[in-house]
Coordinates of C-alpha atoms and ligand atoms in Angstrom, one line a residue:
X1097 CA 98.3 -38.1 8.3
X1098 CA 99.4 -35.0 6.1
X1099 CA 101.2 -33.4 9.1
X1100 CA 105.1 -34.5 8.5
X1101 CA 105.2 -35.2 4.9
X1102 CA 106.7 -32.6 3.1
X1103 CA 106.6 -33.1 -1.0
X1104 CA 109.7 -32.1 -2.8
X1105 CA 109.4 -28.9 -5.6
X1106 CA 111.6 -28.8 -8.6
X1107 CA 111.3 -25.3 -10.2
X1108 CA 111.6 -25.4 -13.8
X1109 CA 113.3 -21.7 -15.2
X1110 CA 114.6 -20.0 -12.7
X1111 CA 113.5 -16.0 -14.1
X1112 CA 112.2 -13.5 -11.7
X1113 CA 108.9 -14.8 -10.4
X1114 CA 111.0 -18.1 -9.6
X1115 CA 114.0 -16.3 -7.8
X1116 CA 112.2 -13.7 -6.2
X1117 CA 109.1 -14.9 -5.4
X1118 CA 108.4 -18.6 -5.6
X1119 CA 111.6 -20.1 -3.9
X1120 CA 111.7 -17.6 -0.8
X1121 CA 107.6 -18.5 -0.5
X1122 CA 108.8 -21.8 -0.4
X1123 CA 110.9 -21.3 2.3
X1124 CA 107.5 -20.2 4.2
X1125 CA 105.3 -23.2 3.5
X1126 CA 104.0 -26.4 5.5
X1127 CA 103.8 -29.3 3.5
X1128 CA 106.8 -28.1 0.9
X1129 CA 110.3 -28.0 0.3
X1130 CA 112.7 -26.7 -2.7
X1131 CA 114.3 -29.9 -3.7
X1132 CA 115.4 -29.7 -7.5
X1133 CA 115.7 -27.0 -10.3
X1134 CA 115.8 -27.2 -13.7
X1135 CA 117.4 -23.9 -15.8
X1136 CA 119.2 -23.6 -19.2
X1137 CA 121.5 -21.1 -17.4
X1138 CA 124.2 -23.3 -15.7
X1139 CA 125.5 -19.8 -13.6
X1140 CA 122.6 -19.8 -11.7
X1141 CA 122.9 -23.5 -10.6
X1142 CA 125.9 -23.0 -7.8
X1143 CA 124.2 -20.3 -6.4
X1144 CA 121.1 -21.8 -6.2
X1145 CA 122.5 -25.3 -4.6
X1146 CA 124.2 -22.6 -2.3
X1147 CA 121.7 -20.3 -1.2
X1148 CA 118.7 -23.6 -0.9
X1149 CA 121.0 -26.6 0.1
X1150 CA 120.2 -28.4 -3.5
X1151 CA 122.2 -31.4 -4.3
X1152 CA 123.6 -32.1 -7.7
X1153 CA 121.9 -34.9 -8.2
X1154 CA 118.5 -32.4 -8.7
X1155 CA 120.1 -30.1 -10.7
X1156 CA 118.6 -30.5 -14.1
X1157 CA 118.5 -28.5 -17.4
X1158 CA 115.7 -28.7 -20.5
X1159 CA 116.8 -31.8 -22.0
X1160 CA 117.8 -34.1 -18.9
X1161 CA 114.4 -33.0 -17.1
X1162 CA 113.1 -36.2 -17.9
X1163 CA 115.0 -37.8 -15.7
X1164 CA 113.3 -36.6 -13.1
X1165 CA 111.1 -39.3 -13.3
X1166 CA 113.8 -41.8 -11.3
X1167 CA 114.4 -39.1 -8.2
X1168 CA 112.5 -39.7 -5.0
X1169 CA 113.3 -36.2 -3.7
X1170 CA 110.8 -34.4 -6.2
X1171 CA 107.2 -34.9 -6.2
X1172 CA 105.7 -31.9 -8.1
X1173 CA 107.3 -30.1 -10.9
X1174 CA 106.5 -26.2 -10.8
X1175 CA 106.8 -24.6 -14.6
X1176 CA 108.0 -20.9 -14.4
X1177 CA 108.5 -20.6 -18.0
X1178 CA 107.9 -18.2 -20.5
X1179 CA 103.8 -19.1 -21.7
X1180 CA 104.4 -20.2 -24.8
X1181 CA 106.6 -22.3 -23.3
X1182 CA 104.1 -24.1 -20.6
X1183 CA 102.8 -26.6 -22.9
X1184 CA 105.8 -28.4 -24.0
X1185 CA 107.4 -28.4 -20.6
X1186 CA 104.2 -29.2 -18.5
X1187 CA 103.8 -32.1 -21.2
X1188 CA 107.3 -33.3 -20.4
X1189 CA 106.8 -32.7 -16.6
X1190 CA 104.1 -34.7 -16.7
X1191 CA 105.8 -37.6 -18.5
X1192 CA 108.0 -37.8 -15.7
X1193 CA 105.6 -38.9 -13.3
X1194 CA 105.6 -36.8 -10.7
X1195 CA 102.9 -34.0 -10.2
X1196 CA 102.7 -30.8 -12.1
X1197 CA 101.9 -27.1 -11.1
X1198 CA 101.8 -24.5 -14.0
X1199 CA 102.4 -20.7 -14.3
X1200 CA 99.2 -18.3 -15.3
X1201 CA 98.5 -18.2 -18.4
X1202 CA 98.2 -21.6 -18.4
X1203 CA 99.0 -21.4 -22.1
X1204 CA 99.2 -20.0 -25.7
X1205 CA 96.1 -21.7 -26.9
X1206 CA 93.2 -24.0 -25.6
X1207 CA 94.9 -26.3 -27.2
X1208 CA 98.1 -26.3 -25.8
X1209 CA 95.9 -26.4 -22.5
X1210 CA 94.0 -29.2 -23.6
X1211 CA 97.1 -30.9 -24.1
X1212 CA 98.7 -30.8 -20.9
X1213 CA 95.6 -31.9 -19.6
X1214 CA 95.6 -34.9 -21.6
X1215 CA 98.9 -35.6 -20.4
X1216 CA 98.7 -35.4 -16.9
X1217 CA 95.5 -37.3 -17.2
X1218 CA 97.2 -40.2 -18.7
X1219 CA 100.2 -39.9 -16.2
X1220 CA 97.8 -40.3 -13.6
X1221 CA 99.3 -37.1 -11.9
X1222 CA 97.9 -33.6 -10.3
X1223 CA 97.8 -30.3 -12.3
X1224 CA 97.5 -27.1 -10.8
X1225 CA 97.9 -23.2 -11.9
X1226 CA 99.1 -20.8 -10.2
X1227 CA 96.4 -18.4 -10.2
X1228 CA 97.5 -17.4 -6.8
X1229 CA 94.2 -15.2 -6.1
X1230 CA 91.9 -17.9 -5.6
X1231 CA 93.7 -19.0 -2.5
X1232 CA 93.5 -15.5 -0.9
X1233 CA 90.9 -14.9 2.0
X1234 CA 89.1 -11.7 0.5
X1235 CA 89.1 -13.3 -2.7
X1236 CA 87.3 -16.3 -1.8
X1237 CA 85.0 -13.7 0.2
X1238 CA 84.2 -12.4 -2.8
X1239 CA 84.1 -15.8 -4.7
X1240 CA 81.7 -17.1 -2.0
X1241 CA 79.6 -13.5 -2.6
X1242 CA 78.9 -14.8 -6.5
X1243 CA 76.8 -17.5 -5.2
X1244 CA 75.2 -16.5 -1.8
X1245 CA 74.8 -12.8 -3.2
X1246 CA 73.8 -10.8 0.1
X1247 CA 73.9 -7.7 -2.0
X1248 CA 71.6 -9.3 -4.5
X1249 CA 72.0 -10.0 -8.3
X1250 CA 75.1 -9.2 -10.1
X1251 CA 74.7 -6.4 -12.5
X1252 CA 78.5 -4.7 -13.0
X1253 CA 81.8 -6.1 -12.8
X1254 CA 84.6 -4.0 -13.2
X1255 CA 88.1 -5.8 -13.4
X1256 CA 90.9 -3.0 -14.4
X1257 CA 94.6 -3.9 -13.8
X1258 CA 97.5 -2.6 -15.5
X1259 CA 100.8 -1.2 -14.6
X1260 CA 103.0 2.3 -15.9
X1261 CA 105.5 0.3 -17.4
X1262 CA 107.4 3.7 -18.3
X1263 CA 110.8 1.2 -20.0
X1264 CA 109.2 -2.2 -21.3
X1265 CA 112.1 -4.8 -21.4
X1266 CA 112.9 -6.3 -24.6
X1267 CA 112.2 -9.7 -23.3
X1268 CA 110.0 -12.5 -24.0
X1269 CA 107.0 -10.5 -23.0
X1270 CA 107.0 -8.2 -26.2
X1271 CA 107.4 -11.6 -28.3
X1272 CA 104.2 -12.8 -29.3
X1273 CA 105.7 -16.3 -30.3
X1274 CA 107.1 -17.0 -26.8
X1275 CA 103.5 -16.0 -25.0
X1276 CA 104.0 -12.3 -24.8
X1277 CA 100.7 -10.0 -24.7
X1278 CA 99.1 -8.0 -22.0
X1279 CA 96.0 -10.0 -22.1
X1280 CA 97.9 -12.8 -21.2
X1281 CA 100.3 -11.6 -18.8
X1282 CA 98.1 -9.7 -16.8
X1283 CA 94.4 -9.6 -18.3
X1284 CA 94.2 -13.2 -17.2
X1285 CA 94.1 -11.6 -13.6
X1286 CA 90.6 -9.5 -14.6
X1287 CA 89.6 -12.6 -17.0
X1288 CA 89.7 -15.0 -13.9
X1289 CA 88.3 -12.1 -11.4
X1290 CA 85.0 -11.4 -13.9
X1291 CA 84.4 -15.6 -13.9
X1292 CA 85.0 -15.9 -10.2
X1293 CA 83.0 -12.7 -9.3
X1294 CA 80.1 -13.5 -11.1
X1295 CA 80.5 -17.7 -11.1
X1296 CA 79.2 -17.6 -14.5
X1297 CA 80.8 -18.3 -18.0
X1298 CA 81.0 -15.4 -20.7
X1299 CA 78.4 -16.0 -23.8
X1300 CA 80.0 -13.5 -25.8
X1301 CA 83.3 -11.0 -25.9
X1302 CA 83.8 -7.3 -27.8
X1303 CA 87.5 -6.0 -27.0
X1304 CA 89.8 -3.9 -28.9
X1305 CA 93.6 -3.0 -28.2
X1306 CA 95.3 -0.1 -28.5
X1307 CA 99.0 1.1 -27.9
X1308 CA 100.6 5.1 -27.4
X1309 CA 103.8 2.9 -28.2
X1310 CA 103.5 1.4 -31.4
X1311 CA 107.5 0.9 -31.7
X1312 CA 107.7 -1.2 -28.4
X1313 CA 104.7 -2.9 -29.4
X1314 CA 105.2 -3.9 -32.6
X1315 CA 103.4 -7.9 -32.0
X1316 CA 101.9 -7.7 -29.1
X1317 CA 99.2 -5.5 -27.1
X1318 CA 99.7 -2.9 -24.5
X1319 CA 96.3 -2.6 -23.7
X1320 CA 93.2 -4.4 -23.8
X1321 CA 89.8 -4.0 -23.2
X1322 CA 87.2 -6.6 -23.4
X1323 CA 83.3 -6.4 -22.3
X1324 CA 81.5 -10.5 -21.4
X1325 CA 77.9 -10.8 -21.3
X1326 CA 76.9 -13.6 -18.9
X1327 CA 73.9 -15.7 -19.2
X1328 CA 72.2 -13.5 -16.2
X1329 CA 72.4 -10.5 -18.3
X1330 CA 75.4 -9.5 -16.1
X1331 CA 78.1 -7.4 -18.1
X1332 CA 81.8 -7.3 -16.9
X1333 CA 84.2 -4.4 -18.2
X1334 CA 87.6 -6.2 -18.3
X1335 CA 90.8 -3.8 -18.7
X1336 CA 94.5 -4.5 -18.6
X1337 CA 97.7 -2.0 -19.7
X1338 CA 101.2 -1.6 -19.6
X1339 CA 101.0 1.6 -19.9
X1340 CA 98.7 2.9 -17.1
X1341 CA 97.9 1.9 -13.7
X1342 CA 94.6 0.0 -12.7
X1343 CA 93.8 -2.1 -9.4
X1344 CA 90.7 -2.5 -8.7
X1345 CA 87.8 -5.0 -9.0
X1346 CA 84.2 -3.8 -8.3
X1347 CA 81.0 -5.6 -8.5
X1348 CA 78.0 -3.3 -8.6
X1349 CA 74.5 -5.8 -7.5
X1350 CA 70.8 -4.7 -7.2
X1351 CA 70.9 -3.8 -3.4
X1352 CA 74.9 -2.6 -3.1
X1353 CA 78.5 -2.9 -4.2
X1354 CA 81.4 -4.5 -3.2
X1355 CA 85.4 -4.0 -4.4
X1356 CA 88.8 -4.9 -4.0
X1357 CA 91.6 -2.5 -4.4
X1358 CA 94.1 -3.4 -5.0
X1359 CA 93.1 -7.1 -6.2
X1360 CA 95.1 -8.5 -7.2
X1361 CA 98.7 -7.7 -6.0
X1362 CA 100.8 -9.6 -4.4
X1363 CA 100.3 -8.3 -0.7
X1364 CA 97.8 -5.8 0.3
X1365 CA 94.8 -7.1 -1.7
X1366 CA 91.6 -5.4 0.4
X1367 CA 88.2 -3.8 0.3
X1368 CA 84.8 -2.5 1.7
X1369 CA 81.0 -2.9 0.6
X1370 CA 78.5 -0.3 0.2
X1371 CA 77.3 -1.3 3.7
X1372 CA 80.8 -0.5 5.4
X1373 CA 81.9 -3.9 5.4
X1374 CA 86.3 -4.3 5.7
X1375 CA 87.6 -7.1 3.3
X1376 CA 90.8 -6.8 5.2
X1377 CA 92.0 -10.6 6.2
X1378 CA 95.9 -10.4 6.1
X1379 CA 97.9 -13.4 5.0
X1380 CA 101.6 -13.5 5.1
X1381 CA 102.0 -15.4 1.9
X1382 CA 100.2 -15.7 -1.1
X1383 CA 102.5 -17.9 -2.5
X1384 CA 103.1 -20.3 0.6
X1385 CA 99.0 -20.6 0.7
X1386 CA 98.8 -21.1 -2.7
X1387 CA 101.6 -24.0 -2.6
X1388 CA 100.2 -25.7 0.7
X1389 CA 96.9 -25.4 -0.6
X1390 CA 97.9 -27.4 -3.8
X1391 CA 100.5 -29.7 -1.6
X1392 CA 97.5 -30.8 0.6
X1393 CA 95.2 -31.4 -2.4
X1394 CA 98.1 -34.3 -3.6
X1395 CA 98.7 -35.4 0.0
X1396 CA 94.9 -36.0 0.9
X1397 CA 94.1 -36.3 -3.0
X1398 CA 91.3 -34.0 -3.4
X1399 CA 90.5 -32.2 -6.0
X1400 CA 93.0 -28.8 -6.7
X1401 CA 91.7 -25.4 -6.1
X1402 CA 92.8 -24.4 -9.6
X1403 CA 92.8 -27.6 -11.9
X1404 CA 93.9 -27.0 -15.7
X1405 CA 90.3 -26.7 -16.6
X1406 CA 90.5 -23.4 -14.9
X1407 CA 93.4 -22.1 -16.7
X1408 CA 91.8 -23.5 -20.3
X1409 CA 88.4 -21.5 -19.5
X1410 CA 90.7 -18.5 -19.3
X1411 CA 92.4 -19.5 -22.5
X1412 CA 89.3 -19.8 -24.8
X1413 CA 88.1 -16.5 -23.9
X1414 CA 91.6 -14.9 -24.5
X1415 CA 91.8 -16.7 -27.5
X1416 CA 88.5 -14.9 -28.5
X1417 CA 89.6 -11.4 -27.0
X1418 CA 92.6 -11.3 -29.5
X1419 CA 90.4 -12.6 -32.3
X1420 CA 87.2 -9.6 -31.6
X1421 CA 90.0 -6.8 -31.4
X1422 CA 91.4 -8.1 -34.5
X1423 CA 88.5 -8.6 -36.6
X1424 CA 86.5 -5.8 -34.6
X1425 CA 83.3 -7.9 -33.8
X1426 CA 81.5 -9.5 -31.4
X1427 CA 82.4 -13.3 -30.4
X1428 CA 80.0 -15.4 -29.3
X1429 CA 81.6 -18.2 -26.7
Ligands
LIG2874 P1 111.4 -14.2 -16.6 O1 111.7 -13.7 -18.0 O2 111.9 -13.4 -15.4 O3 112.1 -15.7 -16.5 C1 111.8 -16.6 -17.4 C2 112.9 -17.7 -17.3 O4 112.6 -18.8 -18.2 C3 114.3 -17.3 -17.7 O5 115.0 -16.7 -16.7 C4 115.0 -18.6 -18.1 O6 115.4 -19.3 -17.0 C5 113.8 -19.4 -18.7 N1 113.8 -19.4 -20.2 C6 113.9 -20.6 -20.9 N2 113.8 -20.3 -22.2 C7 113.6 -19.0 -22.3 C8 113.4 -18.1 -23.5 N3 113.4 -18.6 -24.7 N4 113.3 -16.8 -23.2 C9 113.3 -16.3 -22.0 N5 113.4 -17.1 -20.9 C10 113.6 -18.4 -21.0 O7 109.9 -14.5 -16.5 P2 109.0 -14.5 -15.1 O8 109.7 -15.3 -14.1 O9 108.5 -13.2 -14.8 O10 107.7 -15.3 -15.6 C11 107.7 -16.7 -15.8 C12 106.3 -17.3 -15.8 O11 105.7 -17.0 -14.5 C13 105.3 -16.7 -16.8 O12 104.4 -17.7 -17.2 C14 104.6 -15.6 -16.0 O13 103.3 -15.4 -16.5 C15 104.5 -16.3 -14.6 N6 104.4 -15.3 -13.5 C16 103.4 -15.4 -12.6 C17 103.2 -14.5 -11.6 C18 102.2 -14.7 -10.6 O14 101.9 -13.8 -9.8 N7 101.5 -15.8 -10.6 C19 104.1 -13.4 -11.5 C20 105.2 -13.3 -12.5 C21 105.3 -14.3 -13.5 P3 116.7 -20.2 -16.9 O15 117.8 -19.2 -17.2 O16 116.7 -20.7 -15.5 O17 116.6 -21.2 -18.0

């Protein structure tokens, strides 16, 4: 009986997505609660224990996370950390015991993804990411539309998003040690969308990177683009910027189209078909579903929507993105 059990979240970094986004969505879920934090900023901690009821016994920082491992009131540890911090943290989370959900981009390097794999596999514990599409309704329309294709075979994807970042903060984003990149940060989104829309996996990647601000971006990209050949023959057009904005995600077949624009934002996401079809289904939350979906997975232990394997798929081909642009070639994958 999943009904009254609600499992205990400790957020882990407690940046923007955490404070703005994740802990009032937790507010809004079903089988979830905001129990613990864990932040290397100790003026956050009384307002967070204020504003969410937290005790001090759940109150954590880097290095006593691990003892996590002894407190009831947490079940899942949630890593909102800079990307190139996932791996070591996840790895730690993991150690503790207690479940573990991770941030998109999963991580750095297939490696680093492979290795918090490995650990949560050893731990016996669930892993997650929070690629938050998959759990929204005219996503998985569109998901369900790779395999049934009513509009025939897949020829076209388009997956485009970027954002006019007119002022880029100097933060970890622009650091390519700590996980910064566009292609990371944001072209996972049309990475994941060209795999889900076309429920194939890439053979081969040709992308190149370019930046109008060469000072801002002096170690990472601003904009990518990347073309995947699929098995089928199907090609999808991957784009992703910082300096322009792109929302859509179009899939052109042999007997019509389909799109979602915006797809990928966090309210809003909707379409049509090139019969007149609405891919309107309005959900309140992204976030809440996303967490419910991934609490009910532990508390009726199925399988996750989005286990680590999904994350390190995305990773590879990344990892083989940055390499084509930088060597200018083809990749085969
Ligand atoms: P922020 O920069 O806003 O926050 C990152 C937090 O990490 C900091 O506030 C800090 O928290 C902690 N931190 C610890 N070490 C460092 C360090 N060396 N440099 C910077 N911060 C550090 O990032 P976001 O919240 O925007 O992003 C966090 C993660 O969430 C990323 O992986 C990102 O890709 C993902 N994300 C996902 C979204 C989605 O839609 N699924 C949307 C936005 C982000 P503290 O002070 O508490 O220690």
């Amino acid at each position: 009986n999943t009904s009254n059990k609600k499992l205990g979240v400790c957020l882990v970094a407690l940046g923007n997505y955490s404070t703005n986004i994740l802990a009032p969505a937790l507010q809004l879920t079903k089988y979830c609660r905001l129990t613990g934090i864990v932040t290397g900023t100790p003026s956050k901690i009384p307002i967070w224990q204020k504003k969410y009821n937290i005790p001090d016994n759940n109150v954590y920082n880097y290095e006593t996370m691990d003892r996590i491992a002894n407190n009831p009131d947490i079940d899942i540890v949630y890593i909102v950390l800079p990307t190139g911090l996932h791996a070591k943290y996840a790895i730690k989370a993991a150690n503790t015991g207690k479940h573990v959900w991770c941030e998109k981009p999963m991580a750095k390097t297939e490696k680093e993804c492979l290795s918090i794999i490995n650990a949560c596999q050893k731990n016996k514990v669930k892993l997650s990411i929070g690629y938050r599409m998959q759990h929204e309704p005219n996503t998985q329309q569109v998901i369900q539309w790779a395999t049934t294709k009513p509009y025939g075979n897949i020829n076209t994807v388009y997956a485009e998003i970027g954002y006019n970042v007119t002022n880029p903060e100097k933060s970890w984003r622009l650091n390519a040690k700590l996980g910064g990149g566009t292609m990371y940060d944001l072209g996972v989104y049309s990475l994941n969308a060209a795999r889900y829309a076309t429920n194939e996996e890439p053979i081969s990647v040709t992308a190149e990177q370019m930046t109008t601000r060469p000072h801002i971006f002096t170690e990472t990209d601003e904009t990518t683009h990347f073309t995947l050949e699929f098995p089928s023959g199907a090609i999808a057009h991957g784009k992703t910027s910082v300096g322009k904005d792109m929302h859509r995600l179009r899939i052109d077949a042999d007997k019509g189209w389909y799109q979602l624009q915006p797809f990928s934002m966090y309210s809003g996401v909707q379409g049509n078909t090139s019969d007149g079809k609405l891919l309107n289904v309005y959900i309140e939350n992204q976030q809440a579903k996303q967490m419910d979906d991934d609490a009910l997975s532990i508390l009726n232990n199925t399988n996750p929507l989005v286990p680590g394997e999904e994350g390190m798929k995305d990773i590879r081909i990344v990892e083989a993105i940055y390499k084509s642009a930088k060597e200018n070639r083809k990749i085969s994958l």
